PDB file of C-alpha atoms in Angstrom:
ATOM      1  CA  UNK A   1      12.971 113.864-160.185  1.00  0.00           C
ATOM      2  CA  UNK A   2       9.670 115.694-160.128  1.00  0.00           C
ATOM      3  CA  UNK A   3       6.548 113.780-160.978  1.00  0.00           C
ATOM      4  CA  UNK A   4       3.441 111.961-159.944  1.00  0.00           C
ATOM      5  CA  UNK A   5       3.529 108.492-158.428  1.00  0.00           C
ATOM      6  CA  UNK A   6       0.704 106.060-157.973  1.00  0.00           C
ATOM      7  CA  UNK A   7       0.776 102.866-155.988  1.00  0.00           C
ATOM      8  CA  UNK A   8       0.274 100.053-156.271  1.00  0.00           C
ATOM      9  CA  UNK A   9       0.416  99.406-160.028  1.00  0.00           C
ATOM     10  CA  UNK A  10      -1.872  96.387-159.706  1.00  0.00           C
ATOM     11  CA  UNK A  11      -4.439  95.839-156.982  1.00  0.00           C
ATOM     12  CA  UNK A  12      -6.796  92.969-156.343  1.00  0.00           C
ATOM     13  CA  UNK A  13      -9.768  93.225-154.061  1.00  0.00           C
ATOM     14  CA  UNK A  14     -12.485  90.928-152.901  1.00  0.00           C
ATOM     15  CA  UNK A  15     -16.071  92.055-153.213  1.00  0.00           C
ATOM     16  CA  UNK A  16     -17.247  93.968-150.168  1.00  0.00           C
ATOM     17  CA  UNK A  17     -13.826  95.345-149.280  1.00  0.00           C
ATOM     18  CA  UNK A  18     -12.759  98.954-149.331  1.00  0.00           C
ATOM     19  CA  UNK A  19      -9.405  99.735-150.943  1.00  0.00           C
ATOM     20  CA  UNK A  20      -7.294 102.888-151.053  1.00  0.00           C
ATOM     21  CA  UNK A  21      -5.223 103.997-154.040  1.00  0.00           C
ATOM     22  CA  UNK A  22      -2.279 106.274-153.428  1.00  0.00           C
ATOM     23  CA  UNK A  23      -1.338 109.365-155.443  1.00  0.00           C
ATOM     24  CA  UNK A  24       1.616 111.568-154.566  1.00  0.00           C
ATOM     25  CA  UNK A  25       3.141 114.510-156.439  1.00  0.00           C
ATOM     26  CA  UNK A  26       6.249 116.604-155.825  1.00  0.00           C
ATOM     27  CA  UNK A  27       5.510 119.183-158.532  1.00  0.00           C
ATOM     28  CA  UNK A  28       4.160 121.717-156.038  1.00  0.00           C
ATOM     29  CA  UNK A  29       0.827 121.617-157.860  1.00  0.00           C
ATOM     30  CA  UNK A  30      -2.247 122.934-156.098  1.00  0.00           C
ATOM     31  CA  UNK A  31      -4.824 120.871-157.993  1.00  0.00           C
ATOM     32  CA  UNK A  32      -5.159 117.096-158.165  1.00  0.00           C
ATOM     33  CA  UNK A  33      -7.597 114.830-159.982  1.00  0.00           C
ATOM     34  CA  UNK A  34      -8.780 111.234-160.068  1.00  0.00           C
ATOM     35  CA  UNK A  35     -10.048 109.616-163.267  1.00  0.00           C
ATOM     36  CA  UNK A  36     -11.366 106.233-164.106  1.00  0.00           C
ATOM     37  CA  UNK A  37     -10.672 104.677-167.514  1.00  0.00           C
ATOM     38  CA  UNK A  38     -12.721 101.856-168.983  1.00  0.00           C
ATOM     39  CA  UNK A  39     -12.185 100.318-172.435  1.00  0.00           C
ATOM     40  CA  UNK A  40     -13.679 102.464-175.184  1.00  0.00           C
ATOM     41  CA  UNK A  41     -14.920 105.152-172.795  1.00  0.00           C
ATOM     42  CA  UNK A  42     -11.967 107.434-172.334  1.00  0.00           C
ATOM     43  CA  UNK A  43     -11.409 109.078-168.947  1.00  0.00           C
ATOM     44  CA  UNK A  44     -14.160 109.980-166.525  1.00  0.00           C
ATOM     45  CA  UNK A  45     -13.621 112.354-163.631  1.00  0.00           C
ATOM     46  CA  UNK A  46     -14.245 110.951-160.155  1.00  0.00           C
ATOM     47  CA  UNK A  47     -13.083 113.695-157.782  1.00  0.00           C
ATOM     48  CA  UNK A  48     -10.832 116.717-157.922  1.00  0.00           C
ATOM     49  CA  UNK A  49      -9.238 119.059-155.430  1.00  0.00           C
ATOM     50  CA  UNK A  50      -8.146 122.628-156.110  1.00  0.00           C
ATOM     51  CA  UNK A  51      -6.615 123.198-152.693  1.00  0.00           C
ATOM     52  CA  UNK A  52      -5.742 121.405-149.478  1.00  0.00           C
ATOM     53  CA  UNK A  53      -8.718 120.370-147.335  1.00  0.00           C
ATOM     54  CA  UNK A  54     -11.166 120.951-150.178  1.00  0.00           C
ATOM     55  CA  UNK A  55     -12.431 118.679-152.961  1.00  0.00           C
ATOM     56  CA  UNK A  56     -15.363 118.407-155.363  1.00  0.00           C
ATOM     57  CA  UNK A  57     -17.257 115.537-156.907  1.00  0.00           C
ATOM     58  CA  UNK A  58     -16.744 114.780-160.557  1.00  0.00           C
ATOM     59  CA  UNK A  59     -19.099 112.959-162.889  1.00  0.00           C
ATOM     60  CA  UNK A  60     -18.921 109.523-161.235  1.00  0.00           C
ATOM     61  CA  UNK A  61     -18.211 110.117-157.524  1.00  0.00           C
ATOM     62  CA  UNK A  62     -20.701 107.584-156.176  1.00  0.00           C
ATOM     63  CA  UNK A  63     -18.951 104.757-154.345  1.00  0.00           C
ATOM     64  CA  UNK A  64     -15.691 106.678-154.016  1.00  0.00           C
ATOM     65  CA  UNK A  65     -14.209 108.951-151.357  1.00  0.00           C
ATOM     66  CA  UNK A  66     -11.101 111.147-151.187  1.00  0.00           C
ATOM     67  CA  UNK A  67      -9.151 113.293-148.769  1.00  0.00           C
ATOM     68  CA  UNK A  68      -6.687 116.121-149.278  1.00  0.00           C
ATOM     69  CA  UNK A  69      -4.856 116.649-145.996  1.00  0.00           C
ATOM     70  CA  UNK A  70      -1.537 117.480-147.659  1.00  0.00           C
ATOM     71  CA  UNK A  71      -0.749 119.333-150.863  1.00  0.00           C
ATOM     72  CA  UNK A  72       1.324 116.417-152.136  1.00  0.00           C
ATOM     73  CA  UNK A  73      -1.185 113.643-151.536  1.00  0.00           C
ATOM     74  CA  UNK A  74      -4.679 112.830-152.816  1.00  0.00           C
ATOM     75  CA  UNK A  75      -5.666 109.251-151.917  1.00  0.00           C
ATOM     76  CA  UNK A  76      -8.765 107.661-153.420  1.00  0.00           C
ATOM     77  CA  UNK A  77     -10.819 105.071-151.556  1.00  0.00           C
ATOM     78  CA  UNK A  78     -12.955 102.706-153.567  1.00  0.00           C
ATOM     79  CA  UNK A  79     -15.712 101.603-151.243  1.00  0.00           C
ATOM     80  CA  UNK A  80     -17.856  98.501-151.301  1.00  0.00           C
ATOM     81  CA  UNK A  81     -20.704 100.725-152.521  1.00  0.00           C
ATOM     82  CA  UNK A  82     -19.018 101.060-155.918  1.00  0.00           C
ATOM     83  CA  UNK A  83     -20.876  98.497-157.987  1.00  0.00           C
ATOM     84  CA  UNK A  84     -18.358  98.015-160.780  1.00  0.00           C
ATOM     85  CA  UNK A  85     -14.927  99.017-159.473  1.00  0.00           C
ATOM     86  CA  UNK A  86     -12.738  97.000-161.850  1.00  0.00           C
ATOM     87  CA  UNK A  87     -10.983  99.640-163.965  1.00  0.00           C
ATOM     88  CA  UNK A  88      -7.774 101.543-164.584  1.00  0.00           C
ATOM     89  CA  UNK A  89      -7.429 104.538-162.250  1.00  0.00           C
ATOM     90  CA  UNK A  90      -5.386 107.588-163.165  1.00  0.00           C
ATOM     91  CA  UNK A  91      -4.302 110.451-160.959  1.00  0.00           C
ATOM     92  CA  UNK A  92      -3.308 113.846-162.376  1.00  0.00           C
ATOM     93  CA  UNK A  93      -2.209 117.218-161.094  1.00  0.00           C
ATOM     94  CA  UNK A  94      -1.686 120.792-162.293  1.00  0.00           C
ATOM     95  CA  UNK A  95      -1.022 124.259-160.947  1.00  0.00           C
ATOM     96  CA  UNK A  96      -4.689 125.220-161.224  1.00  0.00           C
ATOM     97  CA  UNK A  97      -7.880 124.360-163.098  1.00  0.00           C
ATOM     98  CA  UNK A  98      -7.221 125.433-166.712  1.00  0.00           C
ATOM     99  CA  UNK A  99      -3.549 124.430-166.824  1.00  0.00           C
ATOM    100  CA  UNK A 100      -2.049 121.350-168.428  1.00  0.00           C
ATOM    101  CA  UNK A 101      -2.641 118.233-166.360  1.00  0.00           C
ATOM    102  CA  UNK A 102       0.174 115.759-165.789  1.00  0.00           C
ATOM    103  CA  UNK A 103      -0.609 112.141-165.128  1.00  0.00           C
ATOM    104  CA  UNK A 104       0.694 109.363-162.946  1.00  0.00           C
ATOM    105  CA  UNK A 105       1.325 105.843-164.284  1.00  0.00           C
ATOM    106  CA  UNK A 106      -2.045 104.503-163.118  1.00  0.00           C
ATOM    107  CA  UNK A 107      -3.346 101.701-160.905  1.00  0.00           C
ATOM    108  CA  UNK A 108      -5.255  98.756-162.311  1.00  0.00           C
ATOM    109  CA  UNK A 109      -7.858  97.560-159.834  1.00  0.00           C
ATOM    110  CA  UNK A 110      -9.447  94.153-160.233  1.00  0.00           C
ATOM    111  CA  UNK A 111     -12.284  92.957-158.058  1.00  0.00           C
ATOM    112  CA  UNK A 112     -12.316  89.210-157.641  1.00  0.00           C
TER     113      UNK A 112
ATOM    114  CA  UNK B   1     -23.240 111.585-176.105  1.00  0.00           C
ATOM    115  CA  UNK B   2     -19.693 112.632-175.351  1.00  0.00           C
ATOM    116  CA  UNK B   3     -18.729 116.305-175.317  1.00  0.00           C
ATOM    117  CA  UNK B   4     -15.643 115.405-177.360  1.00  0.00           C
ATOM    118  CA  UNK B   5     -15.943 112.983-180.253  1.00  0.00           C
ATOM    119  CA  UNK B   6     -12.801 111.411-181.667  1.00  0.00           C
ATOM    120  CA  UNK B   7     -12.478 109.727-185.022  1.00  0.00           C
ATOM    121  CA  UNK B   8     -11.560 107.185-186.006  1.00  0.00           C
ATOM    122  CA  UNK B   9     -11.881 104.939-182.951  1.00  0.00           C
ATOM    123  CA  UNK B  10      -9.000 102.844-184.201  1.00  0.00           C
ATOM    124  CA  UNK B  11      -6.509 103.070-187.001  1.00  0.00           C
ATOM    125  CA  UNK B  12      -4.039 100.612-188.492  1.00  0.00           C
ATOM    126  CA  UNK B  13      -1.397 102.040-190.802  1.00  0.00           C
ATOM    127  CA  UNK B  14       1.720 100.773-192.500  1.00  0.00           C
ATOM    128  CA  UNK B  15       4.975 102.201-191.211  1.00  0.00           C
ATOM    129  CA  UNK B  16       5.914 105.300-193.136  1.00  0.00           C
ATOM    130  CA  UNK B  17       2.355 106.338-193.932  1.00  0.00           C
ATOM    131  CA  UNK B  18       0.763 109.593-192.852  1.00  0.00           C
ATOM    132  CA  UNK B  19      -2.392 109.672-190.747  1.00  0.00           C
ATOM    133  CA  UNK B  20      -4.863 112.104-189.193  1.00  0.00           C
ATOM    134  CA  UNK B  21      -6.952 111.848-186.028  1.00  0.00           C
ATOM    135  CA  UNK B  22      -9.835 114.236-185.424  1.00  0.00           C
ATOM    136  CA  UNK B  23     -11.417 115.625-182.284  1.00  0.00           C
ATOM    137  CA  UNK B  24     -14.741 117.446-182.553  1.00  0.00           C
ATOM    138  CA  UNK B  25     -16.377 119.366-179.742  1.00  0.00           C
ATOM    139  CA  UNK B  26     -20.033 120.210-179.229  1.00  0.00           C
ATOM    140  CA  UNK B  27     -18.916 123.451-177.546  1.00  0.00           C
ATOM    141  CA  UNK B  28     -16.363 126.152-178.248  1.00  0.00           C
ATOM    142  CA  UNK B  29     -12.912 125.022-177.207  1.00  0.00           C
ATOM    143  CA  UNK B  30     -10.904 127.323-174.975  1.00  0.00           C
ATOM    144  CA  UNK B  31      -8.025 124.940-174.417  1.00  0.00           C
ATOM    145  CA  UNK B  32      -7.549 121.741-176.397  1.00  0.00           C
ATOM    146  CA  UNK B  33      -4.987 119.167-175.255  1.00  0.00           C
ATOM    147  CA  UNK B  34      -3.553 116.139-176.998  1.00  0.00           C
ATOM    148  CA  UNK B  35      -2.186 113.235-174.971  1.00  0.00           C
ATOM    149  CA  UNK B  36      -0.682 109.880-175.888  1.00  0.00           C
ATOM    150  CA  UNK B  37      -1.094 106.738-173.812  1.00  0.00           C
ATOM    151  CA  UNK B  38       0.675 103.403-174.045  1.00  0.00           C
ATOM    152  CA  UNK B  39      -1.535 100.523-172.965  1.00  0.00           C
ATOM    153  CA  UNK B  40      -1.648 100.214-169.169  1.00  0.00           C
ATOM    154  CA  UNK B  41       0.301 103.419-168.599  1.00  0.00           C
ATOM    155  CA  UNK B  42      -0.383 107.048-167.794  1.00  0.00           C
ATOM    156  CA  UNK B  43      -1.046 109.832-170.278  1.00  0.00           C
ATOM    157  CA  UNK B  44       1.855 111.747-171.796  1.00  0.00           C
ATOM    158  CA  UNK B  45       1.168 115.381-172.675  1.00  0.00           C
ATOM    159  CA  UNK B  46       1.852 116.187-176.335  1.00  0.00           C
ATOM    160  CA  UNK B  47       0.504 119.650-177.131  1.00  0.00           C
ATOM    161  CA  UNK B  48      -1.985 122.299-176.142  1.00  0.00           C
ATOM    162  CA  UNK B  49      -3.834 124.651-178.490  1.00  0.00           C
ATOM    163  CA  UNK B  50      -5.794 127.718-177.505  1.00  0.00           C
ATOM    164  CA  UNK B  51      -6.193 130.104-180.395  1.00  0.00           C
ATOM    165  CA  UNK B  52      -8.325 129.533-183.448  1.00  0.00           C
ATOM    166  CA  UNK B  53      -6.100 128.627-186.378  1.00  0.00           C
ATOM    167  CA  UNK B  54      -3.224 127.700-184.089  1.00  0.00           C
ATOM    168  CA  UNK B  55      -0.865 124.956-185.215  1.00  0.00           C
ATOM    169  CA  UNK B  56       1.884 123.278-183.210  1.00  0.00           C
ATOM    170  CA  UNK B  57       4.400 120.596-184.055  1.00  0.00           C
ATOM    171  CA  UNK B  58       6.483 118.201-182.041  1.00  0.00           C
ATOM    172  CA  UNK B  59       8.843 115.991-184.015  1.00  0.00           C
ATOM    173  CA  UNK B  60       6.600 114.381-186.655  1.00  0.00           C
ATOM    174  CA  UNK B  61       3.308 115.202-184.935  1.00  0.00           C
ATOM    175  CA  UNK B  62       1.336 118.325-185.857  1.00  0.00           C
ATOM    176  CA  UNK B  63      -1.851 119.498-184.195  1.00  0.00           C
ATOM    177  CA  UNK B  64      -4.238 122.192-185.427  1.00  0.00           C
ATOM    178  CA  UNK B  65      -7.220 123.969-183.929  1.00  0.00           C
ATOM    179  CA  UNK B  66      -9.713 125.196-186.507  1.00  0.00           C
ATOM    180  CA  UNK B  67     -10.746 128.843-186.735  1.00  0.00           C
ATOM    181  CA  UNK B  68     -14.129 128.240-185.159  1.00  0.00           C
ATOM    182  CA  UNK B  69     -12.429 126.426-182.267  1.00  0.00           C
ATOM    183  CA  UNK B  70     -14.673 123.412-182.327  1.00  0.00           C
ATOM    184  CA  UNK B  71     -12.423 120.882-184.007  1.00  0.00           C
ATOM    185  CA  UNK B  72      -8.817 119.821-183.746  1.00  0.00           C
ATOM    186  CA  UNK B  73      -6.773 117.440-185.837  1.00  0.00           C
ATOM    187  CA  UNK B  74      -3.601 115.537-185.037  1.00  0.00           C
ATOM    188  CA  UNK B  75      -1.456 114.612-188.010  1.00  0.00           C
ATOM    189  CA  UNK B  76       1.465 112.179-187.932  1.00  0.00           C
ATOM    190  CA  UNK B  77       3.900 112.233-190.814  1.00  0.00           C
ATOM    191  CA  UNK B  78       5.839 109.106-191.803  1.00  0.00           C
ATOM    192  CA  UNK B  79       4.490 106.991-188.951  1.00  0.00           C
ATOM    193  CA  UNK B  80       6.813 104.732-186.976  1.00  0.00           C
ATOM    194  CA  UNK B  81       6.129 101.844-184.571  1.00  0.00           C
ATOM    195  CA  UNK B  82       6.985 104.232-181.712  1.00  0.00           C
ATOM    196  CA  UNK B  83       3.878 106.249-182.603  1.00  0.00           C
ATOM    197  CA  UNK B  84       1.605 103.362-181.674  1.00  0.00           C
ATOM    198  CA  UNK B  85      -0.711 103.915-178.731  1.00  0.00           C
ATOM    199  CA  UNK B  86      -3.924 105.648-177.789  1.00  0.00           C
ATOM    200  CA  UNK B  87      -4.296 109.328-178.605  1.00  0.00           C
ATOM    201  CA  UNK B  88      -6.742 111.313-176.504  1.00  0.00           C
ATOM    202  CA  UNK B  89      -7.940 114.854-176.847  1.00  0.00           C
ATOM    203  CA  UNK B  90      -8.976 116.807-173.775  1.00  0.00           C
ATOM    204  CA  UNK B  91     -10.761 120.132-173.317  1.00  0.00           C
ATOM    205  CA  UNK B  92     -10.671 122.363-170.284  1.00  0.00           C
ATOM    206  CA  UNK B  93     -14.016 123.202-168.743  1.00  0.00           C
ATOM    207  CA  UNK B  94     -14.071 125.498-165.725  1.00  0.00           C
ATOM    208  CA  UNK B  95     -11.809 123.757-163.233  1.00  0.00           C
ATOM    209  CA  UNK B  96     -11.491 120.338-164.826  1.00  0.00           C
ATOM    210  CA  UNK B  97     -10.953 118.614-168.145  1.00  0.00           C
ATOM    211  CA  UNK B  98     -13.117 116.460-170.389  1.00  0.00           C
ATOM    212  CA  UNK B  99     -11.664 113.778-172.628  1.00  0.00           C
ATOM    213  CA  UNK B 100     -12.583 112.067-175.832  1.00  0.00           C
ATOM    214  CA  UNK B 101     -12.797 108.276-175.914  1.00  0.00           C
ATOM    215  CA  UNK B 102      -9.431 108.012-177.648  1.00  0.00           C
ATOM    216  CA  UNK B 103      -8.089 106.713-180.959  1.00  0.00           C
ATOM    217  CA  UNK B 104      -6.071 103.513-180.877  1.00  0.00           C
ATOM    218  CA  UNK B 105      -3.235 103.644-183.401  1.00  0.00           C
ATOM    219  CA  UNK B 106      -1.410 100.538-184.604  1.00  0.00           C
ATOM    220  CA  UNK B 107       1.622 100.936-186.875  1.00  0.00           C
ATOM    221  CA  UNK B 108       2.596  97.847-188.839  1.00  0.00           C
ATOM    222  CA  UNK B 109       6.328  97.487-189.543  1.00  0.00           C
TER     223      UNK B 109
END
């Protein structure tokens, strides 16, 4: 089946540790996105990538890093510099910028 | 302030009742998307509207984009418990999308 997968579903991290969230898609989409969702605030864009080996910062990129070495994969690293990392993280993809975005099931990160 | 404002923030309706959720933009909308989200899950795409005056329906859910393309409404007819969740509107902007804060819908059986 075609789709977007995110792993793990739940992730716990101690303060000061970096953690990497996985996002994989087999939809042959060129563009991929990372969002953060906090209660009552909707989705905020962290990073996005329109093509392999290229990515751009979104509205809240500080404390996060990404890579796009393969078309199918867009991992997000939450670094220790992110001051409030506890949130629900959503990955999405589409053919290109203005097209409909399709979402993965999300990863809930909790910093202990 | 948010580029997309949704109202109401939350809504509780009795099963079988109709309801409307609104999404208002501070800018002209060139592509308006409606998504539904169950708590703790990803977003499910419902509909996309592009033309002023456009209206689309999916089962008992109808979405409209006003003529001036700055507001969209989502109407649910004869609500059911399966309609419960968070409804989010999204608008394309260059190469990414902006979202409203969402409307949390509860349907009481």
